[in-house]
mmCIF file of C-alpha atoms in Angstrom:
data_model
loop_
_atom_site.group_PDB
_atom_site.id
_atom_site.type_symbol
_atom_site.label_atom_id
_atom_site.label_comp_id
_atom_site.label_asym_id
_atom_site.label_seq_id
_atom_site.Cartn_x
_atom_site.Cartn_y
_atom_site.Cartn_z
ATOM 1 C CA MET A 1 14.259 -15.839 19.717
ATOM 2 C CA PRO A 2 11.932 -17.879 17.728
ATOM 3 C CA ARG A 3 10.286 -20.931 18.925
ATOM 4 C CA ARG A 4 11.635 -24.304 17.410
ATOM 5 C CA GLY A 5 10.090 -27.285 16.705
ATOM 6 C CA GLU A 6 6.025 -28.389 17.531
ATOM 7 C CA ASN A 7 4.091 -26.004 19.719
ATOM 8 C CA ILE A 8 2.508 -28.227 21.885
ATOM 9 C CA ARG A 9 1.633 -28.240 25.658
ATOM 10 C CA LYS A 10 -0.078 -29.856 27.881
ATOM 11 C CA ARG A 11 -3.014 -27.323 29.535
ATOM 12 C CA LYS A 12 -3.835 -27.317 33.193
ATOM 13 C CA ASP A 13 -7.363 -28.920 32.042
ATOM 14 C CA GLY A 14 -5.538 -32.387 31.393
ATOM 15 C CA ARG A 15 -5.732 -31.658 27.619
ATOM 16 C CA TRP A 16 -3.078 -31.242 24.891
ATOM 17 C CA GLU A 17 -2.906 -28.036 22.789
ATOM 18 C CA GLY A 18 -1.216 -27.914 19.569
ATOM 19 C CA ARG A 19 -0.883 -24.147 17.819
ATOM 20 C CA TYR A 20 0.168 -23.346 14.020
ATOM 21 C CA TYR A 21 0.194 -19.982 12.673
ATOM 22 C CA VAL A 22 -1.605 -18.761 9.609
ATOM 23 C CA GLN A 23 -0.096 -15.652 7.518
ATOM 24 C CA GLU A 24 -3.062 -13.134 7.343
ATOM 25 C CA ILE A 25 -3.575 -12.104 3.830
ATOM 26 C CA GLY A 26 -2.424 -8.540 2.818
ATOM 27 C CA SER A 27 -0.332 -7.928 6.138
ATOM 28 C CA ASP A 28 2.318 -9.133 8.109
ATOM 29 C CA ARG A 29 0.464 -10.656 11.178
ATOM 30 C CA LYS A 30 0.331 -14.206 11.989
ATOM 31 C CA ILE A 31 -2.753 -15.616 13.205
ATOM 32 C CA SER A 32 -2.423 -18.410 15.849
ATOM 33 C CA HIS A 33 -4.946 -21.397 15.517
ATOM 34 C CA SER A 34 -5.259 -24.501 18.352
ATOM 35 C CA VAL A 35 -5.986 -28.028 17.825
ATOM 36 C CA TYR A 36 -7.051 -30.132 21.273
ATOM 37 C CA ALA A 37 -6.660 -33.677 21.974
ATOM 38 C CA LYS A 38 -6.433 -36.096 25.097
ATOM 39 C CA THR A 39 -3.186 -37.494 24.312
ATOM 40 C CA TYR A 40 0.289 -36.212 22.672
ATOM 41 C CA THR A 41 -0.113 -38.364 19.813
ATOM 42 C CA ASP A 42 -3.265 -37.364 18.971
ATOM 43 C CA VAL A 43 -2.383 -33.934 19.024
ATOM 44 C CA LYS A 44 0.616 -34.306 16.960
ATOM 45 C CA ALA A 45 -1.604 -35.928 14.261
ATOM 46 C CA LYS A 46 -4.089 -33.371 14.460
ATOM 47 C CA LEU A 47 -1.288 -30.324 14.273
ATOM 48 C CA ALA A 48 -0.027 -32.391 10.902
ATOM 49 C CA ILE A 49 -3.322 -32.743 9.399
ATOM 50 C CA ALA A 50 -3.901 -29.177 9.982
ATOM 51 C CA LYS A 51 -0.538 -27.843 8.220
ATOM 52 C CA LEU A 52 -1.277 -29.817 5.375
ATOM 53 C CA SER A 53 -4.935 -28.689 4.791
ATOM 54 C CA MET A 54 -3.884 -25.328 5.040
ATOM 55 C CA GLU A 55 -0.718 -25.854 2.367
ATOM 56 C CA ALA A 56 -3.802 -27.306 0.357
ATOM 57 C CA ALA A 57 -6.014 -24.740 0.741
ATOM 58 C CA LYS A 58 -3.548 -22.127 -0.772
ATOM 59 C CA LYS A 59 -2.769 -24.138 -3.177
ATOM 60 C CA GLU A 60 -6.700 -24.431 -4.603
ATOM 61 C CA GLN A 61 -6.786 -20.606 -4.097
ATOM 62 C CA GLY A 62 -3.689 -19.786 -5.746
ATOM 63 C CA LEU A 63 -2.286 -18.243 -3.080
ATOM 64 C CA ASP A 64 1.229 -18.665 -3.099
ATOM 65 C CA VAL A 65 3.241 -17.255 -0.178
ATOM 66 C CA GLU A 66 6.442 -17.161 -1.960
ATOM 67 C CA LEU A 67 6.350 -13.881 -4.017
ATOM 68 C CA ASP A 68 9.043 -13.486 -6.907
ATOM 69 C CA PHE A 69 11.416 -10.981 -4.621
ATOM 70 C CA CYS A 70 13.527 -10.035 -7.634
ATOM 71 C CA ARG A 71 10.292 -9.002 -9.671
ATOM 72 C CA THR A 72 8.817 -7.182 -6.547
ATOM 73 C CA ALA A 73 12.339 -5.048 -5.972
ATOM 74 C CA GLU A 74 12.354 -4.119 -9.556
ATOM 75 C CA GLU A 75 8.513 -2.667 -9.583
ATOM 76 C CA TRP A 76 9.592 -0.968 -5.930
ATOM 77 C CA LEU A 77 12.612 0.698 -7.914
ATOM 78 C CA GLY A 78 10.153 1.715 -10.619
ATOM 79 C CA VAL A 79 8.189 3.405 -7.884
ATOM 80 C CA ILE A 80 10.389 5.244 -5.672
ATOM 81 C CA GLU A 81 12.424 6.287 -9.094
ATOM 82 C CA HIS A 82 10.228 9.462 -9.319
ATOM 83 C CA SER A 83 10.062 10.192 -5.713
ATOM 84 C CA GLN A 84 13.559 9.653 -5.141
ATOM 85 C CA LYS A 85 16.361 12.005 -5.252
ATOM 86 C CA HIS A 86 18.279 10.896 -8.279
ATOM 87 C CA ALA A 87 21.240 9.749 -6.490
ATOM 88 C CA THR A 88 19.271 7.911 -3.976
ATOM 89 C CA TYR A 89 17.718 5.786 -6.927
ATOM 90 C CA ILE A 90 21.293 5.242 -8.354
ATOM 91 C CA LYS A 91 22.453 3.908 -5.101
ATOM 92 C CA TYR A 92 19.274 1.481 -4.312
ATOM 93 C CA SER A 93 19.404 0.132 -8.080
ATOM 94 C CA SER A 94 23.286 -0.651 -7.729
ATOM 95 C CA ILE A 95 22.785 -2.195 -4.730
ATOM 96 C CA TYR A 96 20.042 -4.210 -6.047
ATOM 97 C CA GLU A 97 22.156 -5.166 -9.001
ATOM 98 C CA ASN A 98 25.359 -5.912 -7.269
ATOM 99 C CA HIS A 99 24.152 -7.720 -4.549
ATOM 100 C CA ILE A 100 20.236 -8.934 -4.589
ATOM 101 C CA ARG A 101 19.609 -9.931 -8.476
ATOM 102 C CA LYS A 102 20.307 -13.571 -9.440
ATOM 103 C CA SER A 103 22.576 -13.491 -12.098
#
């Protein structure tokens, strides 16, 4: 079950730790980063700043996380058209056309 809400905890040494995750470019891995502070409110503020700066860096570099799914699916169909049996390709393309593609 995925975590919901903020990922903030109190460590044994008395400091507060806030974690956020960054998607690794070119793979499905997520890398965790941490921010530390003496109080909960300080960690919450640092965590918000870290998340905003991460999003700004993505936009600045032109790395948009949201890919156009339909374009990607159509490219994939083009790739598998010659590597799969024709009936399989027809089945995949009809599923795409009937259930996935936006009208």
